Amino acid sequence: MAGERYILKPLTSEDGMRGHRLGIDEFLADNEMINLFLIALASLQKDSLRSWNEMPDWLTYYSLAGIHGFPREEWNGYLNKIGSTATVTTPRIPFRHGIAPICFFSSRSSEMIKQAHEYPSEDQRKIYLDAAARFRLPYWDPITPRKAQDVHRPGEKEDPKTIWALPDIFKKDEVFVKLPKNDPKNNKDFSKIANPLASFTFP
């Protein structure tokens, strides 16, 4: 990967097709896909300083974050005059905005495939490989109304009125996921992990 001429490579699937791009609410309703996505994202955040053949992995969460200004470090040999790859004040930002989601999608998709292969049974691997094959980055339309019960805080009375709010998944500190290799001592189907969609700690 790193050290090669091309960082981005085509993603393949059995039929050569990718899934439809879903709204965030539809995306969250696909249990296998969101489970695999959260595991993959957490893995990439954890290994943000990994390298290949003594070269940085430019597709880690930390490296890709630099495309939009932080961390203010070089990305794949490019460093602008103010010390970061790109910021919203630079004239190149439309181009950089295009590169960032492409890199983000590619790295997450590859990591999801990798994680899917870690499931112990053939049936599970097929379920999660299918989920990885139909994965595309979801979108969030901020003017789409959502149900009050999806966003109210525990203990608060639900407001029956139509509301527009940040999807609840982005506000939870922890989430439950079905890991490929759960701890055999706890014998549980699901494990609690820090929510990678809620926060990221710079290494």
mmCIF file with all atom_site columns, C-alpha atoms in Angstrom:
data_model
loop_
_atom_site.group_PDB
_atom_site.id
_atom_site.type_symbol
_atom_site.label_atom_id
_atom_site.label_alt_id
_atom_site.label_comp_id
_atom_site.label_asym_id
_atom_site.label_entity_id
_atom_site.label_seq_id
_atom_site.pdbx_PDB_ins_code
_atom_site.Cartn_x
_atom_site.Cartn_y
_atom_site.Cartn_z
_atom_site.occupancy
_atom_site.B_iso_or_equiv
_atom_site.pdbx_formal_charge
_atom_site.auth_seq_id
_atom_site.auth_comp_id
_atom_site.auth_asym_id
_atom_site.auth_atom_id
_atom_site.pdbx_PDB_model_num
ATOM 1   C CA . MET A 1 1   ? 0.000   0.000   0.000  1.00 0.00 ? 1   MET A CA 1
ATOM 2   C CA . ALA A 1 2   ? 2.249   2.807   1.243  1.00 0.00 ? 2   ALA A CA 1
ATOM 3   C CA . GLY A 1 3   ? 5.395   3.185   -0.787 1.00 0.00 ? 3   GLY A CA 1
ATOM 4   C CA . GLU A 1 4   ? 3.630   2.199   -3.998 1.00 0.00 ? 4   GLU A CA 1
ATOM 5   C CA . ARG A 1 5   ? 2.890   4.702   -6.735 1.00 0.00 ? 5   ARG A CA 1
ATOM 6   C CA . TYR A 1 6   ? -0.886  4.523   -6.363 1.00 0.00 ? 6   TYR A CA 1
ATOM 7   C CA . ILE A 1 7   ? -2.464  4.698   -2.919 1.00 0.00 ? 7   ILE A CA 1
ATOM 8   C CA . LEU A 1 8   ? -6.045  4.246   -4.105 1.00 0.00 ? 8   LEU A CA 1
ATOM 9   C CA . LYS A 1 9   ? -6.965  1.022   -5.851 1.00 0.00 ? 9   LYS A CA 1
ATOM 10  C CA . PRO A 1 10  ? -10.258 -0.234  -7.303 1.00 0.00 ? 10  PRO A CA 1
ATOM 11  C CA . LEU A 1 11  ? -12.554 -2.069  -4.912 1.00 0.00 ? 11  LEU A CA 1
ATOM 12  C CA . THR A 1 12  ? -13.855 -5.354  -6.224 1.00 0.00 ? 12  THR A CA 1
ATOM 13  C CA . SER A 1 13  ? -16.862 -7.543  -5.482 1.00 0.00 ? 13  SER A CA 1
ATOM 14  C CA . GLU A 1 14  ? -18.138 -10.821 -6.896 1.00 0.00 ? 14  GLU A CA 1
ATOM 15  C CA . ASP A 1 15  ? -20.542 -9.140  -9.332 1.00 0.00 ? 15  ASP A CA 1
ATOM 16  C CA . GLY A 1 16  ? -18.462 -6.001  -9.850 1.00 0.00 ? 16  GLY A CA 1
ATOM 17  C CA . MET A 1 17  ? -21.191 -3.827  -8.319 1.00 0.00 ? 17  MET A CA 1
ATOM 18  C CA . ARG A 1 18  ? -21.397 -1.719  -5.168 1.00 0.00 ? 18  ARG A CA 1
ATOM 19  C CA . GLY A 1 19  ? -24.428 -1.088  -2.986 1.00 0.00 ? 19  GLY A CA 1
ATOM 20  C CA . HIS A 1 20  ? -26.630 1.994   -3.149 1.00 0.00 ? 20  HIS A CA 1
ATOM 21  C CA . ARG A 1 21  ? -25.600 4.974   -1.052 1.00 0.00 ? 21  ARG A CA 1
ATOM 22  C CA . LEU A 1 22  ? -27.993 5.150   1.896  1.00 0.00 ? 22  LEU A CA 1
ATOM 23  C CA . GLY A 1 23  ? -29.185 7.886   4.192  1.00 0.00 ? 23  GLY A CA 1
ATOM 24  C CA . ILE A 1 24  ? -27.790 7.549   7.704  1.00 0.00 ? 24  ILE A CA 1
ATOM 25  C CA . ASP A 1 25  ? -31.067 6.201   9.119  1.00 0.00 ? 25  ASP A CA 1
ATOM 26  C CA . GLU A 1 26  ? -31.273 3.450   6.477  1.00 0.00 ? 26  GLU A CA 1
ATOM 27  C CA . PHE A 1 27  ? -27.583 2.711   6.981  1.00 0.00 ? 27  PHE A CA 1
ATOM 28  C CA . LEU A 1 28  ? -28.073 2.236   10.729 1.00 0.00 ? 28  LEU A CA 1
ATOM 29  C CA . ALA A 1 29  ? -30.955 -0.171  10.066 1.00 0.00 ? 29  ALA A CA 1
ATOM 30  C CA . ASP A 1 30  ? -28.580 -2.598  8.304  1.00 0.00 ? 30  ASP A CA 1
ATOM 31  C CA . ASN A 1 31  ? -27.313 -4.449  11.381 1.00 0.00 ? 31  ASN A CA 1
ATOM 32  C CA . GLU A 1 32  ? -24.443 -6.315  9.739  1.00 0.00 ? 32  GLU A CA 1
ATOM 33  C CA . MET A 1 33  ? -23.162 -3.336  7.783  1.00 0.00 ? 33  MET A CA 1
ATOM 34  C CA . ILE A 1 34  ? -23.166 -0.854  10.685 1.00 0.00 ? 34  ILE A CA 1
ATOM 35  C CA . ASN A 1 35  ? -21.640 -3.502  12.968 1.00 0.00 ? 35  ASN A CA 1
ATOM 36  C CA . LEU A 1 36  ? -18.793 -4.123  10.536 1.00 0.00 ? 36  LEU A CA 1
ATOM 37  C CA . PHE A 1 37  ? -18.352 -0.412  9.815  1.00 0.00 ? 37  PHE A CA 1
ATOM 38  C CA . LEU A 1 38  ? -17.977 0.463   13.514 1.00 0.00 ? 38  LEU A CA 1
ATOM 39  C CA . ILE A 1 39  ? -15.445 -2.336  14.045 1.00 0.00 ? 39  ILE A CA 1
ATOM 40  C CA . ALA A 1 40  ? -13.426 -1.283  10.998 1.00 0.00 ? 40  ALA A CA 1
ATOM 41  C CA . LEU A 1 41  ? -13.483 2.405   11.922 1.00 0.00 ? 41  LEU A CA 1
ATOM 42  C CA . ALA A 1 42  ? -12.407 1.644   15.497 1.00 0.00 ? 42  ALA A CA 1
ATOM 43  C CA . SER A 1 43  ? -9.568  -0.515  14.159 1.00 0.00 ? 43  SER A CA 1
ATOM 44  C CA . LEU A 1 44  ? -8.311  2.215   11.828 1.00 0.00 ? 44  LEU A CA 1
ATOM 45  C CA . GLN A 1 45  ? -8.436  4.806   14.607 1.00 0.00 ? 45  GLN A CA 1
ATOM 46  C CA . LYS A 1 46  ? -6.520  2.493   16.927 1.00 0.00 ? 46  LYS A CA 1
ATOM 47  C CA . ASP A 1 47  ? -3.787  1.848   14.350 1.00 0.00 ? 47  ASP A CA 1
ATOM 48  C CA . SER A 1 48  ? -3.498  5.458   13.213 1.00 0.00 ? 48  SER A CA 1
ATOM 49  C CA . LEU A 1 49  ? 0.302   5.498   13.274 1.00 0.00 ? 49  LEU A CA 1
ATOM 50  C CA . ARG A 1 50  ? 0.872   2.170   11.545 1.00 0.00 ? 50  ARG A CA 1
ATOM 51  C CA . SER A 1 51  ? 3.315   1.954   8.651  1.00 0.00 ? 51  SER A CA 1
ATOM 52  C CA . TRP A 1 52  ? 4.221   -0.388  5.815  1.00 0.00 ? 52  TRP A CA 1
ATOM 53  C CA . ASN A 1 53  ? 7.844   -1.050  4.860  1.00 0.00 ? 53  ASN A CA 1
ATOM 54  C CA . GLU A 1 54  ? 8.924   1.885   7.062  1.00 0.00 ? 54  GLU A CA 1
ATOM 55  C CA . MET A 1 55  ? 6.554   4.220   5.160  1.00 0.00 ? 55  MET A CA 1
ATOM 56  C CA . PRO A 1 56  ? 3.476   5.829   6.753  1.00 0.00 ? 56  PRO A CA 1
ATOM 57  C CA . ASP A 1 57  ? 0.110   4.316   5.925  1.00 0.00 ? 57  ASP A CA 1
ATOM 58  C CA . TRP A 1 58  ? -1.593  7.301   4.305  1.00 0.00 ? 58  TRP A CA 1
ATOM 59  C CA . LEU A 1 59  ? -5.067  5.757   4.631  1.00 0.00 ? 59  LEU A CA 1
ATOM 60  C CA . THR A 1 60  ? -5.282  5.617   8.414  1.00 0.00 ? 60  THR A CA 1
ATOM 61  C CA . TYR A 1 61  ? -7.811  7.787   10.220 1.00 0.00 ? 61  TYR A CA 1
ATOM 62  C CA . TYR A 1 62  ? -5.092  10.088  11.562 1.00 0.00 ? 62  TYR A CA 1
ATOM 63  C CA . SER A 1 63  ? -3.414  10.533  8.179  1.00 0.00 ? 63  SER A CA 1
ATOM 64  C CA . LEU A 1 64  ? -6.663  11.259  6.343  1.00 0.00 ? 64  LEU A CA 1
ATOM 65  C CA . ALA A 1 65  ? -7.683  13.796  8.976  1.00 0.00 ? 65  ALA A CA 1
ATOM 66  C CA . GLY A 1 66  ? -4.717  15.912  7.838  1.00 0.00 ? 66  GLY A CA 1
ATOM 67  C CA . ILE A 1 67  ? -6.287  16.437  4.425  1.00 0.00 ? 67  ILE A CA 1
ATOM 68  C CA . HIS A 1 68  ? -8.684  18.884  6.074  1.00 0.00 ? 68  HIS A CA 1
ATOM 69  C CA . GLY A 1 69  ? -6.094  20.664  8.195  1.00 0.00 ? 69  GLY A CA 1
ATOM 70  C CA . PHE A 1 70  ? -5.526  18.640  11.355 1.00 0.00 ? 70  PHE A CA 1
ATOM 71  C CA . PRO A 1 71  ? -3.116  17.150  12.110 1.00 0.00 ? 71  PRO A CA 1
ATOM 72  C CA . ARG A 1 72  ? -0.944  19.800  10.446 1.00 0.00 ? 72  ARG A CA 1
ATOM 73  C CA . GLU A 1 73  ? 1.376   17.278  8.888  1.00 0.00 ? 73  GLU A CA 1
ATOM 74  C CA . GLU A 1 74  ? 2.486   16.077  5.483  1.00 0.00 ? 74  GLU A CA 1
ATOM 75  C CA . TRP A 1 75  ? 0.172   13.767  3.560  1.00 0.00 ? 75  TRP A CA 1
ATOM 76  C CA . ASN A 1 76  ? 1.759   11.527  0.920  1.00 0.00 ? 76  ASN A CA 1
ATOM 77  C CA . GLY A 1 77  ? 4.560   13.994  0.229  1.00 0.00 ? 77  GLY A CA 1
ATOM 78  C CA . TYR A 1 78  ? 2.399   17.112  0.086  1.00 0.00 ? 78  TYR A CA 1
ATOM 79  C CA . LEU A 1 79  ? 2.716   19.913  2.624  1.00 0.00 ? 79  LEU A CA 1
ATOM 80  C CA . ASN A 1 80  ? 1.300   23.383  2.000  1.00 0.00 ? 80  ASN A CA 1
ATOM 81  C CA . LYS A 1 81  ? 2.798   26.659  3.162  1.00 0.00 ? 81  LYS A CA 1
ATOM 82  C CA . ILE A 1 82  ? 0.871   26.844  6.427  1.00 0.00 ? 82  ILE A CA 1
ATOM 83  C CA . GLY A 1 83  ? 1.996   23.419  7.517  1.00 0.00 ? 83  GLY A CA 1
ATOM 84  C CA . SER A 1 84  ? -0.936  21.152  6.743  1.00 0.00 ? 84  SER A CA 1
ATOM 85  C CA . THR A 1 85  ? -2.302  19.317  3.751  1.00 0.00 ? 85  THR A CA 1
ATOM 86  C CA . ALA A 1 86  ? -5.366  21.505  3.264  1.00 0.00 ? 86  ALA A CA 1
ATOM 87  C CA . THR A 1 87  ? -7.640  23.912  5.068  1.00 0.00 ? 87  THR A CA 1
ATOM 88  C CA . VAL A 1 88  ? -10.926 25.531  4.194  1.00 0.00 ? 88  VAL A CA 1
ATOM 89  C CA . THR A 1 89  ? -9.057  28.747  3.395  1.00 0.00 ? 89  THR A CA 1
ATOM 90  C CA . THR A 1 90  ? -6.970  27.355  0.548  1.00 0.00 ? 90  THR A CA 1
ATOM 91  C CA . PRO A 1 91  ? -8.002  27.651  -3.130 1.00 0.00 ? 91  PRO A CA 1
ATOM 92  C CA . ARG A 1 92  ? -7.488  23.910  -3.597 1.00 0.00 ? 92  ARG A CA 1
ATOM 93  C CA . ILE A 1 93  ? -10.189 22.952  -1.092 1.00 0.00 ? 93  ILE A CA 1
ATOM 94  C CA . PRO A 1 94  ? -12.757 21.759  -3.723 1.00 0.00 ? 94  PRO A CA 1
ATOM 95  C CA . PHE A 1 95  ? -10.196 19.276  -5.033 1.00 0.00 ? 95  PHE A CA 1
ATOM 96  C CA . ARG A 1 96  ? -9.173  18.214  -1.549 1.00 0.00 ? 96  ARG A CA 1
ATOM 97  C CA . HIS A 1 97  ? -12.772 17.769  -0.506 1.00 0.00 ? 97  HIS A CA 1
ATOM 98  C CA . GLY A 1 98  ? -13.139 15.297  -3.369 1.00 0.00 ? 98  GLY A CA 1
ATOM 99  C CA . ILE A 1 99  ? -10.036 13.310  -2.471 1.00 0.00 ? 99  ILE A CA 1
ATOM 100 C CA . ALA A 1 100 ? -10.820 13.008  1.241  1.00 0.00 ? 100 ALA A CA 1
ATOM 101 C CA . PRO A 1 101 ? -14.121 11.075  0.990  1.00 0.00 ? 101 PRO A CA 1
ATOM 102 C CA . ILE A 1 102 ? -12.701 8.829   -1.742 1.00 0.00 ? 102 ILE A CA 1
ATOM 103 C CA . CYS A 1 103 ? -9.749  7.912   0.488  1.00 0.00 ? 103 CYS A CA 1
ATOM 104 C CA . PHE A 1 104 ? -12.027 7.569   3.505  1.00 0.00 ? 104 PHE A CA 1
ATOM 105 C CA . PHE A 1 105 ? -14.370 5.215   1.649  1.00 0.00 ? 105 PHE A CA 1
ATOM 106 C CA . SER A 1 106 ? -11.552 3.135   0.191  1.00 0.00 ? 106 SER A CA 1
ATOM 107 C CA . SER A 1 107 ? -9.773  2.624   3.504  1.00 0.00 ? 107 SER A CA 1
ATOM 108 C CA . ARG A 1 108 ? -12.979 1.776   5.404  1.00 0.00 ? 108 ARG A CA 1
ATOM 109 C CA . SER A 1 109 ? -14.173 -0.630  2.751  1.00 0.00 ? 109 SER A CA 1
ATOM 110 C CA . SER A 1 110 ? -10.842 -2.465  2.687  1.00 0.00 ? 110 SER A CA 1
ATOM 111 C CA . GLU A 1 111 ? -10.777 -2.672  6.480  1.00 0.00 ? 111 GLU A CA 1
ATOM 112 C CA . MET A 1 112 ? -14.364 -3.992  6.558  1.00 0.00 ? 112 MET A CA 1
ATOM 113 C CA . ILE A 1 113 ? -13.399 -6.788  4.170  1.00 0.00 ? 113 ILE A CA 1
ATOM 114 C CA . LYS A 1 114 ? -10.388 -7.586  6.337  1.00 0.00 ? 114 LYS A CA 1
ATOM 115 C CA . GLN A 1 115 ? -12.522 -7.713  9.491  1.00 0.00 ? 115 GLN A CA 1
ATOM 116 C CA . ALA A 1 116 ? -15.196 -9.841  7.781  1.00 0.00 ? 116 ALA A CA 1
ATOM 117 C CA . HIS A 1 117 ? -12.578 -12.534 7.077  1.00 0.00 ? 117 HIS A CA 1
ATOM 118 C CA . GLU A 1 118 ? -11.859 -12.712 10.825 1.00 0.00 ? 118 GLU A CA 1
ATOM 119 C CA . TYR A 1 119 ? -15.227 -14.250 11.716 1.00 0.00 ? 119 TYR A CA 1
ATOM 120 C CA . PRO A 1 120 ? -14.736 -17.919 12.664 1.00 0.00 ? 120 PRO A CA 1
ATOM 121 C CA . SER A 1 121 ? -17.569 -19.629 10.777 1.00 0.00 ? 121 SER A CA 1
ATOM 122 C CA . GLU A 1 122 ? -18.085 -19.736 7.022  1.00 0.00 ? 122 GLU A CA 1
ATOM 123 C CA . ASP A 1 123 ? -21.691 -18.600 7.403  1.00 0.00 ? 123 ASP A CA 1
ATOM 124 C CA . GLN A 1 124 ? -20.654 -15.540 9.412  1.00 0.00 ? 124 GLN A CA 1
ATOM 125 C CA . ARG A 1 125 ? -17.893 -14.675 6.973  1.00 0.00 ? 125 ARG A CA 1
ATOM 126 C CA . LYS A 1 126 ? -20.331 -14.757 4.069  1.00 0.00 ? 126 LYS A CA 1
ATOM 127 C CA . ILE A 1 127 ? -22.839 -12.556 5.925  1.00 0.00 ? 127 ILE A CA 1
ATOM 128 C CA . TYR A 1 128 ? -20.216 -9.930  6.717  1.00 0.00 ? 128 TYR A CA 1
ATOM 129 C CA . LEU A 1 129 ? -18.441 -10.119 3.358  1.00 0.00 ? 129 LEU A CA 1
ATOM 130 C CA . ASP A 1 130 ? -21.816 -9.436  1.737  1.00 0.00 ? 130 ASP A CA 1
ATOM 131 C CA . ALA A 1 131 ? -22.244 -6.474  4.080  1.00 0.00 ? 131 ALA A CA 1
ATOM 132 C CA . ALA A 1 132 ? -18.800 -5.162  3.136  1.00 0.00 ? 132 ALA A CA 1
ATOM 133 C CA . ALA A 1 133 ? -19.587 -5.572  -0.575 1.00 0.00 ? 133 ALA A CA 1
ATOM 134 C CA . ARG A 1 134 ? -22.709 -3.403  -0.379 1.00 0.00 ? 134 ARG A CA 1
ATOM 135 C CA . PHE A 1 135 ? -21.082 -0.748  1.802  1.00 0.00 ? 135 PHE A CA 1
ATOM 136 C CA . ARG A 1 136 ? -20.974 2.846   0.654  1.00 0.00 ? 136 ARG A CA 1
ATOM 137 C CA . LEU A 1 137 ? -20.503 5.894   2.851  1.00 0.00 ? 137 LEU A CA 1
ATOM 138 C CA . PRO A 1 138 ? -23.904 7.042   4.133  1.00 0.00 ? 138 PRO A CA 1
ATOM 139 C CA . TYR A 1 139 ? -25.110 10.607  3.880  1.00 0.00 ? 139 TYR A CA 1
ATOM 140 C CA . TRP A 1 140 ? -26.940 12.735  6.423  1.00 0.00 ? 140 TRP A CA 1
ATOM 141 C CA . ASP A 1 141 ? -29.505 15.228  5.172  1.00 0.00 ? 141 ASP A CA 1
ATOM 142 C CA . PRO A 1 142 ? -29.833 17.768  8.035  1.00 0.00 ? 142 PRO A CA 1
ATOM 143 C CA . ILE A 1 143 ? -33.334 18.813  6.944  1.00 0.00 ? 143 ILE A CA 1
ATOM 144 C CA . THR A 1 144 ? -34.728 15.272  6.981  1.00 0.00 ? 144 THR A CA 1
ATOM 145 C CA . PRO A 1 145 ? -37.200 14.929  9.877  1.00 0.00 ? 145 PRO A CA 1
ATOM 146 C CA . ARG A 1 146 ? -36.670 12.002  12.192 1.00 0.00 ? 146 ARG A CA 1
ATOM 147 C CA . LYS A 1 147 ? -38.746 10.423  14.912 1.00 0.00 ? 147 LYS A CA 1
ATOM 148 C CA . ALA A 1 148 ? -38.575 11.938  18.373 1.00 0.00 ? 148 ALA A CA 1
ATOM 149 C CA . GLN A 1 149 ? -37.888 8.560   20.000 1.00 0.00 ? 149 GLN A CA 1
ATOM 150 C CA . ASP A 1 150 ? -34.687 8.299   17.978 1.00 0.00 ? 150 ASP A CA 1
ATOM 151 C CA . VAL A 1 151 ? -33.110 11.381  19.509 1.00 0.00 ? 151 VAL A CA 1
ATOM 152 C CA . HIS A 1 152 ? -34.539 12.043  22.974 1.00 0.00 ? 152 HIS A CA 1
ATOM 153 C CA . ARG A 1 153 ? -32.298 11.547  25.992 1.00 0.00 ? 153 ARG A CA 1
ATOM 154 C CA . PRO A 1 154 ? -32.982 8.764   28.519 1.00 0.00 ? 154 PRO A CA 1
ATOM 155 C CA . GLY A 1 155 ? -35.420 9.945   31.158 1.00 0.00 ? 155 GLY A CA 1
ATOM 156 C CA . GLU A 1 156 ? -36.804 12.749  29.032 1.00 0.00 ? 156 GLU A CA 1
ATOM 157 C CA . LYS A 1 157 ? -40.362 12.756  27.830 1.00 0.00 ? 157 LYS A CA 1
ATOM 158 C CA . GLU A 1 158 ? -40.643 12.241  24.103 1.00 0.00 ? 158 GLU A CA 1
ATOM 159 C CA . ASP A 1 159 ? -41.793 15.244  22.140 1.00 0.00 ? 159 ASP A CA 1
ATOM 160 C CA . PRO A 1 160 ? -44.456 14.176  19.610 1.00 0.00 ? 160 PRO A CA 1
ATOM 161 C CA . LYS A 1 161 ? -43.580 17.087  17.323 1.00 0.00 ? 161 LYS A CA 1
ATOM 162 C CA . THR A 1 162 ? -41.540 16.673  14.181 1.00 0.00 ? 162 THR A CA 1
ATOM 163 C CA . ILE A 1 163 ? -37.900 17.402  14.915 1.00 0.00 ? 163 ILE A CA 1
ATOM 164 C CA . TRP A 1 164 ? -34.619 17.725  13.045 1.00 0.00 ? 164 TRP A CA 1
ATOM 165 C CA . ALA A 1 165 ? -31.613 16.574  14.962 1.00 0.00 ? 165 ALA A CA 1
ATOM 166 C CA . LEU A 1 166 ? -28.201 14.945  14.845 1.00 0.00 ? 166 LEU A CA 1
ATOM 167 C CA . PRO A 1 167 ? -28.599 11.154  14.553 1.00 0.00 ? 167 PRO A CA 1
ATOM 168 C CA . ASP A 1 168 ? -28.263 9.547   17.957 1.00 0.00 ? 168 ASP A CA 1
ATOM 169 C CA . ILE A 1 169 ? -25.373 7.307   16.893 1.00 0.00 ? 169 ILE A CA 1
ATOM 170 C CA . PHE A 1 170 ? -23.057 10.339  16.836 1.00 0.00 ? 170 PHE A CA 1
ATOM 171 C CA . LYS A 1 171 ? -23.857 11.212  20.450 1.00 0.00 ? 171 LYS A CA 1
ATOM 172 C CA . LYS A 1 172 ? -23.304 7.874   22.178 1.00 0.00 ? 172 LYS A CA 1
ATOM 173 C CA . ASP A 1 173 ? -19.979 7.465   23.973 1.00 0.00 ? 173 ASP A CA 1
ATOM 174 C CA . GLU A 1 174 ? -20.101 3.675   23.637 1.00 0.00 ? 174 GLU A CA 1
ATOM 175 C CA . VAL A 1 175 ? -21.692 1.165   21.285 1.00 0.00 ? 175 VAL A CA 1
ATOM 176 C CA . PHE A 1 176 ? -22.236 -2.595  21.293 1.00 0.00 ? 176 PHE A CA 1
ATOM 177 C CA . VAL A 1 177 ? -20.772 -4.611  18.427 1.00 0.00 ? 177 VAL A CA 1
ATOM 178 C CA . LYS A 1 178 ? -20.431 -8.274  17.551 1.00 0.00 ? 178 LYS A CA 1
ATOM 179 C CA . LEU A 1 179 ? -16.682 -8.691  17.245 1.00 0.00 ? 179 LEU A CA 1
ATOM 180 C CA . PRO A 1 180 ? -15.117 -11.416 15.094 1.00 0.00 ? 180 PRO A CA 1
ATOM 181 C CA . LYS A 1 181 ? -13.341 -12.830 18.123 1.00 0.00 ? 181 LYS A CA 1
ATOM 182 C CA . ASN A 1 182 ? -15.141 -12.112 21.370 1.00 0.00 ? 182 ASN A CA 1
ATOM 183 C CA . ASP A 1 183 ? -13.504 -12.878 24.687 1.00 0.00 ? 183 ASP A CA 1
ATOM 184 C CA . PRO A 1 184 ? -14.414 -16.547 25.393 1.00 0.00 ? 184 PRO A CA 1
ATOM 185 C CA . LYS A 1 185 ? -14.439 -15.811 29.131 1.00 0.00 ? 185 LYS A CA 1
ATOM 186 C CA . ASN A 1 186 ? -17.485 -13.539 29.000 1.00 0.00 ? 186 ASN A CA 1
ATOM 187 C CA . ASN A 1 187 ? -19.365 -15.779 26.529 1.00 0.00 ? 187 ASN A CA 1
ATOM 188 C CA . LYS A 1 188 ? -21.381 -12.837 25.231 1.00 0.00 ? 188 LYS A CA 1
ATOM 189 C CA . ASP A 1 189 ? -22.501 -12.152 21.701 1.00 0.00 ? 189 ASP A CA 1
ATOM 190 C CA . PHE A 1 190 ? -21.817 -8.428  21.915 1.00 0.00 ? 190 PHE A CA 1
ATOM 191 C CA . SER A 1 191 ? -18.979 -6.330  23.298 1.00 0.00 ? 191 SER A CA 1
ATOM 192 C CA . LYS A 1 192 ? -18.993 -2.686  24.358 1.00 0.00 ? 192 LYS A CA 1
ATOM 193 C CA . ILE A 1 193 ? -16.466 -0.428  22.635 1.00 0.00 ? 193 ILE A CA 1
ATOM 194 C CA . ALA A 1 194 ? -15.822 3.320   22.515 1.00 0.00 ? 194 ALA A CA 1
ATOM 195 C CA . ASN A 1 195 ? -17.959 4.810   19.760 1.00 0.00 ? 195 ASN A CA 1
ATOM 196 C CA . PRO A 1 196 ? -15.610 5.702   16.865 1.00 0.00 ? 196 PRO A CA 1
ATOM 197 C CA . LEU A 1 197 ? -18.298 7.986   15.384 1.00 0.00 ? 197 LEU A CA 1
ATOM 198 C CA . ALA A 1 198 ? -18.472 10.118  18.533 1.00 0.00 ? 198 ALA A CA 1
ATOM 199 C CA . SER A 1 199 ? -14.845 11.036  19.134 1.00 0.00 ? 199 SER A CA 1
ATOM 200 C CA . PHE A 1 200 ? -11.225 10.442  18.193 1.00 0.00 ? 200 PHE A CA 1
ATOM 201 C CA . THR A 1 201 ? -8.148  10.993  20.353 1.00 0.00 ? 201 THR A CA 1
ATOM 202 C CA . PHE A 1 202 ? -5.065  12.109  18.435 1.00 0.00 ? 202 PHE A CA 1
ATOM 203 C CA . PRO A 1 203 ? -2.100  9.756   19.056 1.00 0.00 ? 203 PRO A CA 1
#
